[in-house]
Every structure is written in C-alpha cells, then in structure tokens.
Amino acid sequence: MSAHDFRELYERLRRRAAPSTVDGRCGALRHLTPERVAAAAAEVRIGRTVSLAAPIDTVQGPDDPEPAVHRMTGPSPSDLGSGGLHFATDRFAMNVHGDADSHLDALCHVVFDKELYGGVPASTVTAEGARSLSVDLLANGIVGRGVLLDIPRLRGVPWLEPGDRVTSGDLRAAEAAQGVRVGPGDLLFVRTGHRLRRTQLGPWDAATARAGLHPTAVEFLAEREVAALGGDGNNDTAPSAVEDIAFPVHVLAIHALGIHLMDYLQFEDLAPACARAGRWSFLCAVAPLRLSGATGSPVNPIAVL
C-alpha cells in the first residue's frame, strides 16, 4: 500500500470519527451505550468465564528482550524461621507496550503528525505522564458484547504465518462461517493463532515478523462501529503493508477512529469454548489498571459465555 493511499484512507476514516467525547465516553467507546452494555448481559448462557490474557512472561526471549520483573520482597529467611505473623510480599514491573505480554493501548499511545487522537497536541504527553487521553479514561472498565472471529479456523490452518494479513473480506467470511455478525458497540477480537504458534514452535522476533490486519480492514471496524479491538498479535502485520508507516493499523484505529486496542492476547482457551457452545459472541469485561497518566496497561479481559 503506498503512502498516498494510506493517507487517503486515514483522512477518510478520520472524517467518520465523531467528537472525542460524547456523554463522557471517549472515542469509539461512544458506540458502547448503556443500552448496549445491558443487552450484552443476555450473552451469558452457561456462566463459564474464560481469560483472554496470556500469562505474564518473566523470561527473556527474542520477542521479549525486556521481560517483566517479579521479585519477592518478603518474608525474610529470619521471618520464616520464627513464629508469629508474617506476610509474603512481592514487587512487579513491566514494559507495557512489548511484543509478548497482553496489554491495552490508551488513546494517547499513538502520536501522528504531532497530534494525538482528536487533534490533541502531542505536547500533552510529558515525562510525568499523559495529561489527556490516558488509560484514566477507562477507570470504569469496558464491558460489552464480545465477538471472536477465528481466521485460522476459516482458512483451515492452525495459525497464520508471520507476515500474513487479514482483510475485510476475511472478517466478513469468518462472520458468515461462524454464524455471527459484528455490530455497533461490540468488542471485536481477531484470532491469527499467534499464541498457538509461539507455544508450539517457540518465540521469535515478532517485532519484525507477525500476522495481523491489513490496513484496509480498519474500514470494517469503522463501518460496524466497533468500540474496541483485540488481537493475539500486535494487530499490525510485520513487515508493514504501508511504505514508511510501521504500525498503520495502530494509526488508523487509535489515532483516526479513537479505538482502544488490546495487543498480544490469547484465544486458545476461548476459541474451543466458543466452538463447543456453538456461538462466537459473549459478555466481555476489560479492566485496565488505574494508572494515572499512563499510555496503556496490562490487561486480563474476561469472556463470560
């Protein structure tokens, strides 16, 4: 895709976006109305809960050069050898926007043409944190109807190979094959099989080679008025499909449309559960940490079937 064609697509999508805030709901979350949240509760049929997050990795690897750090801070050896009351305590630190751990991108995460989503000046992101569009916007979480579209299932393969691209046609074909339709306010999850491939073949440098959405597939998100998007990879392909733009889906989804993204989730528990239940929609709750001024957060979305 040429830089010119990408720019035309970006401007077209940006014109479709509403003002940044409607009734306190920012960006594409304006599509997730209280009425749609209430209706999503009807998706619960059997009461099974399924995590959409991968275990946080603390081992260095080709896709995780700066893994999360988990350290025990108590009890001390002397505590363990003595009587009375003591507490086990620990400390955790991570690079939120890596290529291994499940995380959510806030709307301040993408700077493009010196601006954030909605024309907010990039200068609002400072060394102290983001003064606008941070993960603070999600203090009350995201709860709504989730839909999983399984592209490897559609194609009859266990996973998509790194560099493969999911098109709007793939998303529509997966809807038809699975008997589900993505609608306004939905939380869309797209499986490429990234996690299964990583588990079976081992980690690789996902920064340079991964499956994801083709930039034109973002038009599908805009057309269906999707509230949030999650993928088991980065949502963007690598190498990029666009000249000189490394993360075109991030630019189009976050910066043009105001869609919160969730990267590096895992659907290897959810996909078979949906297949057994014979349906691919569910109630979904996403609860990022309340990190003031943060550009993202570790996340553990929960599907309730």
mmCIF file of C-alpha atoms in Angstrom:
data_model
loop_
_atom_site.group_PDB
_atom_site.id
_atom_site.type_symbol
_atom_site.label_atom_id
_atom_site.label_comp_id
_atom_site.label_asym_id
_atom_site.label_seq_id
_atom_site.Cartn_x
_atom_site.Cartn_y
_atom_site.Cartn_z
ATOM 1 C CA MET A 1 0.000 0.000 0.000
ATOM 2 C CA SER A 2 1.511 3.329 -0.999
ATOM 3 C CA ALA A 3 1.964 6.182 1.447
ATOM 4 C CA HIS A 4 -0.504 8.201 -0.661
ATOM 5 C CA ASP A 5 -3.197 5.525 -0.493
ATOM 6 C CA PHE A 6 -2.658 5.179 3.253
ATOM 7 C CA ARG A 7 -3.048 8.914 3.739
ATOM 8 C CA GLU A 8 -6.308 8.904 1.785
ATOM 9 C CA LEU A 9 -7.607 6.027 3.924
ATOM 10 C CA TYR A 10 -6.528 7.812 7.106
ATOM 11 C CA GLU A 11 -8.302 11.038 6.154
ATOM 12 C CA ARG A 12 -11.436 9.134 5.125
ATOM 13 C CA LEU A 13 -11.611 7.302 8.441
ATOM 14 C CA ARG A 14 -10.833 10.415 10.451
ATOM 15 C CA ARG A 15 -13.763 12.233 8.856
ATOM 16 C CA ARG A 16 -16.048 9.415 10.047
ATOM 17 C CA ALA A 17 -14.998 9.789 13.673
ATOM 18 C CA ALA A 18 -17.276 11.732 15.993
ATOM 19 C CA PRO A 19 -16.039 14.311 18.522
ATOM 20 C CA SER A 20 -13.588 12.871 21.028
ATOM 21 C CA THR A 21 -16.058 12.756 23.899
ATOM 22 C CA VAL A 22 -19.787 12.035 23.898
ATOM 23 C CA ASP A 23 -21.562 11.822 27.277
ATOM 24 C CA GLY A 24 -18.243 11.070 28.960
ATOM 25 C CA ARG A 25 -17.403 8.171 26.602
ATOM 26 C CA CYS A 26 -14.276 8.893 24.605
ATOM 27 C CA GLY A 27 -13.522 7.874 21.048
ATOM 28 C CA ALA A 28 -15.158 4.735 19.717
ATOM 29 C CA LEU A 29 -16.455 3.919 23.189
ATOM 30 C CA ARG A 30 -19.297 6.298 22.332
ATOM 31 C CA HIS A 31 -20.755 3.326 20.425
ATOM 32 C CA LEU A 32 -20.902 1.315 23.651
ATOM 33 C CA THR A 33 -24.043 2.876 25.099
ATOM 34 C CA PRO A 34 -25.584 1.869 28.447
ATOM 35 C CA GLU A 35 -28.361 0.157 26.493
ATOM 36 C CA ARG A 36 -25.813 -1.974 24.610
ATOM 37 C CA VAL A 37 -23.992 -2.846 27.836
ATOM 38 C CA ALA A 38 -27.270 -4.011 29.345
ATOM 39 C CA ALA A 39 -28.116 -6.017 26.229
ATOM 40 C CA ALA A 40 -24.690 -7.700 26.359
ATOM 41 C CA ALA A 41 -25.654 -9.325 29.647
ATOM 42 C CA ALA A 42 -28.022 -11.554 27.657
ATOM 43 C CA GLU A 43 -24.948 -13.191 26.082
ATOM 44 C CA VAL A 44 -24.382 -15.120 29.317
ATOM 45 C CA ARG A 45 -25.910 -18.586 28.883
ATOM 46 C CA ILE A 46 -23.780 -21.153 30.719
ATOM 47 C CA GLY A 47 -21.899 -18.931 33.176
ATOM 48 C CA ARG A 48 -18.389 -20.015 32.137
ATOM 49 C CA THR A 49 -15.616 -17.447 32.447
ATOM 50 C CA VAL A 50 -12.550 -17.521 30.159
ATOM 51 C CA SER A 51 -9.421 -15.359 30.322
ATOM 52 C CA LEU A 52 -8.232 -13.724 27.103
ATOM 53 C CA ALA A 53 -4.792 -12.861 28.507
ATOM 54 C CA ALA A 54 -1.531 -14.756 28.299
ATOM 55 C CA PRO A 55 0.495 -15.430 31.464
ATOM 56 C CA ILE A 56 2.937 -12.576 32.024
ATOM 57 C CA ASP A 57 6.388 -13.666 30.874
ATOM 58 C CA THR A 58 9.444 -13.082 33.079
ATOM 59 C CA VAL A 59 11.907 -14.942 30.835
ATOM 60 C CA GLN A 60 13.913 -13.042 28.227
ATOM 61 C CA GLY A 61 13.270 -14.141 24.648
ATOM 62 C CA PRO A 62 13.534 -12.961 21.037
ATOM 63 C CA ASP A 63 10.130 -11.268 21.278
ATOM 64 C CA ASP A 64 10.661 -10.091 24.859
ATOM 65 C CA PRO A 65 14.136 -8.569 25.368
ATOM 66 C CA GLU A 66 12.908 -6.661 28.429
ATOM 67 C CA PRO A 67 10.667 -9.164 30.226
ATOM 68 C CA ALA A 68 8.554 -8.340 33.234
ATOM 69 C CA VAL A 69 10.348 -8.457 36.572
ATOM 70 C CA HIS A 70 8.803 -10.211 39.558
ATOM 71 C CA ARG A 71 10.690 -10.059 42.851
ATOM 72 C CA MET A 72 9.753 -11.373 46.271
ATOM 73 C CA THR A 73 10.239 -8.760 48.983
ATOM 74 C CA GLY A 74 9.117 -10.834 51.939
ATOM 75 C CA PRO A 75 9.107 -12.783 54.143
ATOM 76 C CA SER A 76 12.793 -12.815 55.006
ATOM 77 C CA PRO A 77 14.595 -16.035 55.949
ATOM 78 C CA SER A 78 14.556 -14.944 59.580
ATOM 79 C CA ASP A 79 10.793 -14.405 59.363
ATOM 80 C CA LEU A 80 10.308 -17.918 58.018
ATOM 81 C CA GLY A 81 12.323 -19.332 60.868
ATOM 82 C CA SER A 82 10.423 -17.539 63.580
ATOM 83 C CA GLY A 83 6.942 -17.778 64.944
ATOM 84 C CA GLY A 84 4.213 -15.173 64.894
ATOM 85 C CA LEU A 85 2.599 -13.359 61.976
ATOM 86 C CA HIS A 86 4.463 -12.538 58.756
ATOM 87 C CA PHE A 87 3.404 -11.659 55.198
ATOM 88 C CA ALA A 88 4.557 -12.817 51.788
ATOM 89 C CA THR A 89 5.083 -9.701 49.631
ATOM 90 C CA ASP A 90 6.401 -9.002 46.153
ATOM 91 C CA ARG A 91 7.057 -6.352 43.516
ATOM 92 C CA PHE A 92 6.203 -6.352 39.820
ATOM 93 C CA ALA A 93 7.424 -4.179 36.908
ATOM 94 C CA MET A 94 6.935 -4.471 33.158
ATOM 95 C CA ASN A 95 7.322 -2.769 29.796
ATOM 96 C CA VAL A 96 3.640 -2.243 28.975
ATOM 97 C CA HIS A 97 3.990 -1.985 25.178
ATOM 98 C CA GLY A 98 6.144 -5.021 24.443
ATOM 99 C CA ASP A 99 5.712 -7.869 21.956
ATOM 100 C CA ALA A 100 4.875 -10.637 24.411
ATOM 101 C CA ASP A 101 2.575 -9.595 27.258
ATOM 102 C CA SER A 102 -1.141 -8.864 26.955
ATOM 103 C CA HIS A 103 -1.813 -5.148 27.225
ATOM 104 C CA LEU A 104 -4.190 -2.345 26.304
ATOM 105 C CA ASP A 105 -3.195 0.791 24.375
ATOM 106 C CA ALA A 106 -4.661 4.076 25.578
ATOM 107 C CA LEU A 107 -5.688 6.731 23.054
ATOM 108 C CA CYS A 108 -2.569 8.766 23.921
ATOM 109 C CA HIS A 109 -0.307 5.919 22.777
ATOM 110 C CA VAL A 110 -0.069 6.960 19.099
ATOM 111 C CA VAL A 111 1.492 10.263 18.060
ATOM 112 C CA PHE A 112 0.978 11.035 14.358
ATOM 113 C CA ASP A 113 1.625 14.342 12.617
ATOM 114 C CA LYS A 114 2.440 15.902 16.021
ATOM 115 C CA GLU A 115 -1.032 15.091 17.355
ATOM 116 C CA LEU A 116 -2.909 12.506 19.371
ATOM 117 C CA TYR A 117 -6.444 11.304 18.601
ATOM 118 C CA GLY A 118 -8.957 14.105 18.125
ATOM 119 C CA GLY A 119 -6.321 16.740 17.384
ATOM 120 C CA VAL A 120 -4.993 16.764 20.953
ATOM 121 C CA PRO A 121 -1.449 18.225 20.886
ATOM 122 C CA ALA A 122 1.312 15.668 21.302
ATOM 123 C CA SER A 123 2.873 18.004 23.860
ATOM 124 C CA THR A 124 0.266 16.800 26.368
ATOM 125 C CA VAL A 125 2.400 13.658 26.732
ATOM 126 C CA THR A 126 5.197 14.644 29.106
ATOM 127 C CA ALA A 127 7.898 12.970 31.166
ATOM 128 C CA GLU A 128 5.411 12.924 34.042
ATOM 129 C CA GLY A 129 2.725 11.170 32.017
ATOM 130 C CA ALA A 130 -0.088 11.891 29.575
ATOM 131 C CA ARG A 131 -2.318 14.810 30.557
ATOM 132 C CA SER A 132 -5.027 13.768 28.098
ATOM 133 C CA LEU A 133 -6.469 10.542 26.633
ATOM 134 C CA SER A 134 -4.582 8.324 29.094
ATOM 135 C CA VAL A 135 -5.773 4.983 30.454
ATOM 136 C CA ASP A 136 -7.560 7.019 33.149
ATOM 137 C CA LEU A 137 -10.446 7.217 30.661
ATOM 138 C CA LEU A 138 -11.102 3.532 31.359
ATOM 139 C CA ALA A 139 -11.362 3.797 35.125
ATOM 140 C CA ASN A 140 -14.783 2.135 34.948
ATOM 141 C CA GLY A 141 -13.577 -0.513 32.517
ATOM 142 C CA ILE A 142 -15.044 -1.660 29.213
ATOM 143 C CA VAL A 143 -17.972 -4.058 29.409
ATOM 144 C CA GLY A 144 -19.963 -5.153 26.378
ATOM 145 C CA ARG A 145 -20.661 -7.814 23.793
ATOM 146 C CA GLY A 146 -17.508 -9.516 22.636
ATOM 147 C CA VAL A 147 -17.184 -11.274 19.273
ATOM 148 C CA LEU A 148 -14.338 -13.615 18.308
ATOM 149 C CA LEU A 149 -13.534 -14.056 14.611
ATOM 150 C CA ASP A 150 -11.197 -17.019 14.101
ATOM 151 C CA ILE A 151 -9.275 -16.548 10.850
ATOM 152 C CA PRO A 152 -7.148 -19.735 11.008
ATOM 153 C CA ARG A 153 -10.377 -21.711 11.533
ATOM 154 C CA LEU A 154 -11.791 -20.016 8.427
ATOM 155 C CA ARG A 155 -8.735 -20.934 6.369
ATOM 156 C CA GLY A 156 -8.383 -24.453 7.768
ATOM 157 C CA VAL A 157 -4.922 -23.886 9.285
ATOM 158 C CA PRO A 158 -3.704 -23.853 12.917
ATOM 159 C CA TRP A 159 -2.306 -20.334 12.627
ATOM 160 C CA LEU A 160 -1.428 -17.598 10.147
ATOM 161 C CA GLU A 161 2.236 -17.370 9.282
ATOM 162 C CA PRO A 162 4.142 -14.187 10.219
ATOM 163 C CA GLY A 163 3.602 -11.511 7.578
ATOM 164 C CA ASP A 164 0.131 -12.768 6.602
ATOM 165 C CA ARG A 165 -2.622 -10.152 6.508
ATOM 166 C CA VAL A 166 -6.274 -10.341 7.491
ATOM 167 C CA THR A 167 -8.546 -8.411 5.124
ATOM 168 C CA SER A 168 -12.076 -7.076 5.419
ATOM 169 C CA GLY A 169 -13.085 -9.984 3.204
ATOM 170 C CA ASP A 170 -11.613 -12.410 5.737
ATOM 171 C CA LEU A 171 -13.570 -10.778 8.557
ATOM 172 C CA ARG A 172 -16.832 -10.951 6.611
ATOM 173 C CA ALA A 173 -16.174 -14.556 5.583
ATOM 174 C CA ALA A 174 -15.450 -15.508 9.202
ATOM 175 C CA GLU A 175 -18.739 -13.930 10.252
ATOM 176 C CA ALA A 176 -20.621 -16.000 7.698
ATOM 177 C CA ALA A 177 -18.781 -19.214 8.587
ATOM 178 C CA GLN A 178 -19.304 -18.750 12.317
ATOM 179 C CA GLY A 179 -22.894 -17.502 12.110
ATOM 180 C CA VAL A 180 -22.218 -14.230 13.925
ATOM 181 C CA ARG A 181 -22.289 -10.546 12.996
ATOM 182 C CA VAL A 182 -20.216 -7.747 14.469
ATOM 183 C CA GLY A 183 -22.405 -4.791 15.441
ATOM 184 C CA PRO A 184 -22.246 -1.294 16.938
ATOM 185 C CA GLY A 185 -20.540 -1.113 20.300
ATOM 186 C CA ASP A 186 -19.044 -4.612 20.056
ATOM 187 C CA LEU A 187 -15.607 -5.570 21.320
ATOM 188 C CA LEU A 188 -14.058 -7.355 18.355
ATOM 189 C CA PHE A 189 -11.360 -9.991 18.868
ATOM 190 C CA VAL A 190 -9.485 -11.364 15.847
ATOM 191 C CA ARG A 191 -7.546 -14.613 16.193
ATOM 192 C CA THR A 192 -4.486 -15.166 13.997
ATOM 193 C CA GLY A 193 -3.112 -18.083 16.027
ATOM 194 C CA HIS A 194 -0.021 -16.122 17.125
ATOM 195 C CA ARG A 195 -0.085 -17.634 20.622
ATOM 196 C CA LEU A 196 -0.529 -21.201 19.427
ATOM 197 C CA ARG A 197 2.390 -20.825 17.006
ATOM 198 C CA ARG A 198 4.550 -19.353 19.792
ATOM 199 C CA THR A 199 3.661 -22.221 22.124
ATOM 200 C CA GLN A 200 4.340 -24.964 19.602
ATOM 201 C CA LEU A 201 7.314 -23.541 17.692
ATOM 202 C CA GLY A 202 8.819 -21.252 20.323
ATOM 203 C CA PRO A 203 9.078 -17.454 20.450
ATOM 204 C CA TRP A 204 10.541 -15.460 17.572
ATOM 205 C CA ASP A 205 11.256 -11.803 16.862
ATOM 206 C CA ALA A 206 7.638 -10.681 16.482
ATOM 207 C CA ALA A 207 8.754 -7.087 16.028
ATOM 208 C CA THR A 208 9.954 -7.973 12.530
ATOM 209 C CA ALA A 209 7.547 -10.763 11.515
ATOM 210 C CA ARG A 210 3.935 -11.242 12.623
ATOM 211 C CA ALA A 211 0.443 -11.709 11.231
ATOM 212 C CA GLY A 212 -2.198 -9.031 11.689
ATOM 213 C CA LEU A 213 -4.802 -6.898 9.994
ATOM 214 C CA HIS A 214 -4.345 -5.281 6.611
ATOM 215 C CA PRO A 215 -4.848 -1.510 6.997
ATOM 216 C CA THR A 216 -7.941 -1.581 4.786
ATOM 217 C CA ALA A 217 -9.589 -3.948 7.294
ATOM 218 C CA VAL A 218 -9.941 -0.941 9.619
ATOM 219 C CA GLU A 219 -12.734 0.238 7.306
ATOM 220 C CA PHE A 220 -14.688 -2.785 8.544
ATOM 221 C CA LEU A 221 -14.231 -1.557 12.131
ATOM 222 C CA ALA A 222 -15.494 1.900 11.208
ATOM 223 C CA GLU A 223 -18.444 0.556 9.217
ATOM 224 C CA ARG A 224 -19.571 -1.701 12.078
ATOM 225 C CA GLU A 225 -18.898 0.965 14.751
ATOM 226 C CA VAL A 226 -16.672 -1.326 16.812
ATOM 227 C CA ALA A 227 -15.923 0.006 20.306
ATOM 228 C CA ALA A 228 -12.615 -1.820 20.933
ATOM 229 C CA LEU A 229 -10.304 -4.225 19.095
ATOM 230 C CA GLY A 230 -8.165 -7.039 20.458
ATOM 231 C CA GLY A 231 -5.738 -9.389 18.741
ATOM 232 C CA ASP A 232 -3.454 -12.258 19.742
ATOM 233 C CA GLY A 233 -0.607 -10.472 17.980
ATOM 234 C CA ASN A 234 0.074 -6.762 17.640
ATOM 235 C CA ASN A 235 -2.999 -6.190 15.401
ATOM 236 C CA ASP A 236 -0.482 -4.791 12.857
ATOM 237 C CA THR A 237 1.439 -7.029 10.490
ATOM 238 C CA ALA A 238 5.200 -7.050 10.169
ATOM 239 C CA PRO A 239 6.697 -6.214 7.788
ATOM 240 C CA SER A 240 4.260 -3.341 7.439
ATOM 241 C CA ALA A 241 1.895 -3.227 4.497
ATOM 242 C CA VAL A 242 2.487 0.529 4.129
ATOM 243 C CA GLU A 243 5.530 2.435 2.938
ATOM 244 C CA ASP A 244 7.255 4.324 5.776
ATOM 245 C CA ILE A 245 4.489 3.629 8.342
ATOM 246 C CA ALA A 246 5.491 0.827 10.699
ATOM 247 C CA PHE A 247 2.143 0.475 12.506
ATOM 248 C CA PRO A 248 -0.635 1.557 10.123
ATOM 249 C CA VAL A 249 -3.448 -0.252 11.990
ATOM 250 C CA HIS A 250 -2.469 1.494 15.217
ATOM 251 C CA VAL A 251 -2.542 4.848 13.429
ATOM 252 C CA LEU A 252 -5.896 4.172 11.767
ATOM 253 C CA ALA A 253 -7.656 2.549 14.711
ATOM 254 C CA ILE A 254 -6.336 4.611 17.616
ATOM 255 C CA HIS A 255 -5.441 7.931 16.023
ATOM 256 C CA ALA A 256 -8.124 8.231 13.323
ATOM 257 C CA LEU A 257 -11.059 6.395 14.936
ATOM 258 C CA GLY A 258 -10.330 6.513 18.660
ATOM 259 C CA ILE A 259 -10.496 2.725 19.119
ATOM 260 C CA HIS A 260 -8.704 1.293 22.145
ATOM 261 C CA LEU A 261 -6.516 -1.646 21.104
ATOM 262 C CA MET A 262 -5.548 -4.765 23.032
ATOM 263 C CA ASP A 263 -2.371 -6.465 21.827
ATOM 264 C CA TYR A 264 -0.917 -9.937 22.409
ATOM 265 C CA LEU A 265 -3.985 -11.510 23.950
ATOM 266 C CA GLN A 266 -4.554 -15.264 23.739
ATOM 267 C CA PHE A 267 -7.636 -17.034 22.400
ATOM 268 C CA GLU A 268 -6.533 -20.653 22.716
ATOM 269 C CA ASP A 269 -8.936 -21.173 25.623
ATOM 270 C CA LEU A 270 -11.771 -19.056 24.234
ATOM 271 C CA ALA A 271 -11.879 -20.439 20.661
ATOM 272 C CA PRO A 272 -12.598 -24.076 21.649
ATOM 273 C CA ALA A 273 -15.066 -22.910 24.306
ATOM 274 C CA CYS A 274 -16.966 -20.921 21.667
ATOM 275 C CA ALA A 275 -16.856 -23.855 19.248
ATOM 276 C CA ARG A 276 -18.291 -26.212 21.877
ATOM 277 C CA ALA A 277 -21.001 -23.705 22.775
ATOM 278 C CA GLY A 278 -21.821 -23.191 19.096
ATOM 279 C CA ARG A 279 -21.644 -19.414 19.318
ATOM 280 C CA TRP A 280 -18.947 -16.798 18.990
ATOM 281 C CA SER A 281 -20.356 -13.900 20.995
ATOM 282 C CA PHE A 282 -20.191 -13.415 24.767
ATOM 283 C CA LEU A 283 -20.231 -10.849 27.530
ATOM 284 C CA CYS A 284 -16.749 -9.383 27.934
ATOM 285 C CA ALA A 285 -15.260 -7.306 30.768
ATOM 286 C CA VAL A 286 -11.970 -5.436 30.355
ATOM 287 C CA ALA A 287 -10.484 -3.806 33.467
ATOM 288 C CA PRO A 288 -7.167 -1.976 32.949
ATOM 289 C CA LEU A 289 -5.200 -0.865 35.986
ATOM 290 C CA ARG A 290 -5.923 2.657 37.219
ATOM 291 C CA LEU A 291 -2.509 4.062 36.330
ATOM 292 C CA SER A 292 -2.779 7.845 36.285
ATOM 293 C CA GLY A 293 -1.357 9.382 33.105
ATOM 294 C CA ALA A 294 -0.349 6.004 31.636
ATOM 295 C CA THR A 295 -0.266 5.242 27.912
ATOM 296 C CA GLY A 296 -1.514 1.688 28.479
ATOM 297 C CA SER A 297 -1.927 -1.090 30.993
ATOM 298 C CA PRO A 298 -1.504 -4.826 31.464
ATOM 299 C CA VAL A 299 -4.947 -6.324 30.895
ATOM 300 C CA ASN A 300 -6.824 -9.556 31.516
ATOM 301 C CA PRO A 301 -10.116 -9.441 29.558
ATOM 302 C CA ILE A 302 -12.679 -11.943 30.786
ATOM 303 C CA ALA A 303 -15.244 -13.527 28.472
ATOM 304 C CA VAL A 304 -18.431 -14.832 30.083
ATOM 305 C CA LEU A 305 -20.295 -17.398 27.994
#
